[in-house]
Amino acid sequence: MRMQSVIRAIYPAQCVACDAQTESEFGLCGACWRETKFIGGLICDTCGAPLPGEDTGTIEQCDDCMTIARPWDHGRAGLIYTGIGRKLVLGFKHGDRTDLARPAAIWLARMARPLLRDDAILVPVPLHWVRRVQRRYNQAALLAHALGRELGVPVCADALVRSKKTKPLEGHSRDARFAALSGAIVPNPNRINVIAGKSVLLVDDVMTSGATLAASAEAAKTGGATHVSIVTLARVVKDA
């Protein structure tokens, strides 16, 4: 404890978004916390998007999930992909901010916990090996491992494989995203025994159209998963 106090005196805890001093490690300062749009209240049970109105305990869906067939059962997200939330996700995904996995897992655990079943296993959405070499890490896998430690749930980081390299999907239409990902993600034949007969909770950094998560959910079911749900750090929503 004495050494920790010395270290804290030399290197005070800083906000993960703006570097302002904070009372604890891996947290947000008051200003950034107020500006970060954490998801709560009434939400879509399928993707986790926030909905207008009060939570009365009934299952609700957003417009997208009522019109698009989702090959998973339930979904949750930690925050809205805008402002501070968008800054954190982009830093985590493209800016080598691997340190963000720990606070992100803490925020996400409260949303993911109700989805857990006794036989749950966390599976990250995979990256194609070329993109992983370029980025040096899979942010979804880092988040899955951190979330697994937070929840006490096992993780299989390579249960799914991205067998087809797709172009970046930013700016593409919803239909184009789904078409590009058709057949791009498959179960890892060496890990079939890990997910077969299990409840899989897919983990990713952000959900936009849901195309990547849909391809991953279909691959998990092909691999024998009996139940698939999703959890993402952030959710893109209309008019955010």
mmCIF file of C-alpha atoms in Angstrom, residues 23 37 39 52 71 79 95 97 104 125 139 152 154 161 172 175 185-186 190 194 211 219 233 236:
data_model
loop_
_atom_site.group_PDB
_atom_site.id
_atom_site.type_symbol
_atom_site.label_atom_id
_atom_site.label_comp_id
_atom_site.label_asym_id
_atom_site.label_seq_id
_atom_site.Cartn_x
_atom_site.Cartn_y
_atom_site.Cartn_z
ATOM 1 C CA GLU A 23 -9.897 9.855 -7.806
ATOM 2 C CA LYS A 37 -24.176 8.855 -22.986
ATOM 3 C CA ILE A 39 -27.409 3.467 -22.060
ATOM 4 C CA PRO A 52 -38.133 6.622 -25.695
ATOM 5 C CA PRO A 71 -29.913 -14.340 -35.903
ATOM 6 C CA LEU A 79 -23.077 3.540 -24.424
ATOM 7 C CA GLY A 95 -5.452 4.504 -31.626
ATOM 8 C CA ARG A 97 -5.650 2.631 -26.587
ATOM 9 C CA ALA A 104 -14.982 -0.543 -20.970
ATOM 10 C CA VAL A 125 -16.099 -10.969 -33.249
ATOM 11 C CA GLN A 139 -10.050 -4.876 -29.925
ATOM 12 C CA GLY A 152 -16.016 -14.590 -14.193
ATOM 13 C CA PRO A 154 -14.696 -18.188 -19.818
ATOM 14 C CA VAL A 161 -12.564 -17.097 -37.968
ATOM 15 C CA HIS A 172 -21.568 1.685 -46.824
ATOM 16 C CA ASP A 175 -27.539 -3.811 -47.622
ATOM 17 C CA ILE A 185 -17.107 -15.477 -40.817
ATOM 18 C CA VAL A 186 -17.058 -19.212 -40.043
ATOM 19 C CA ASN A 190 -10.422 -26.571 -34.066
ATOM 20 C CA VAL A 194 -15.638 -25.443 -27.151
ATOM 21 C CA ALA A 211 -24.100 -7.115 -40.292
ATOM 22 C CA ALA A 219 -21.238 -18.854 -37.589
ATOM 23 C CA LEU A 233 -19.412 -1.398 -26.006
ATOM 24 C CA VAL A 236 -24.831 3.683 -33.261
#
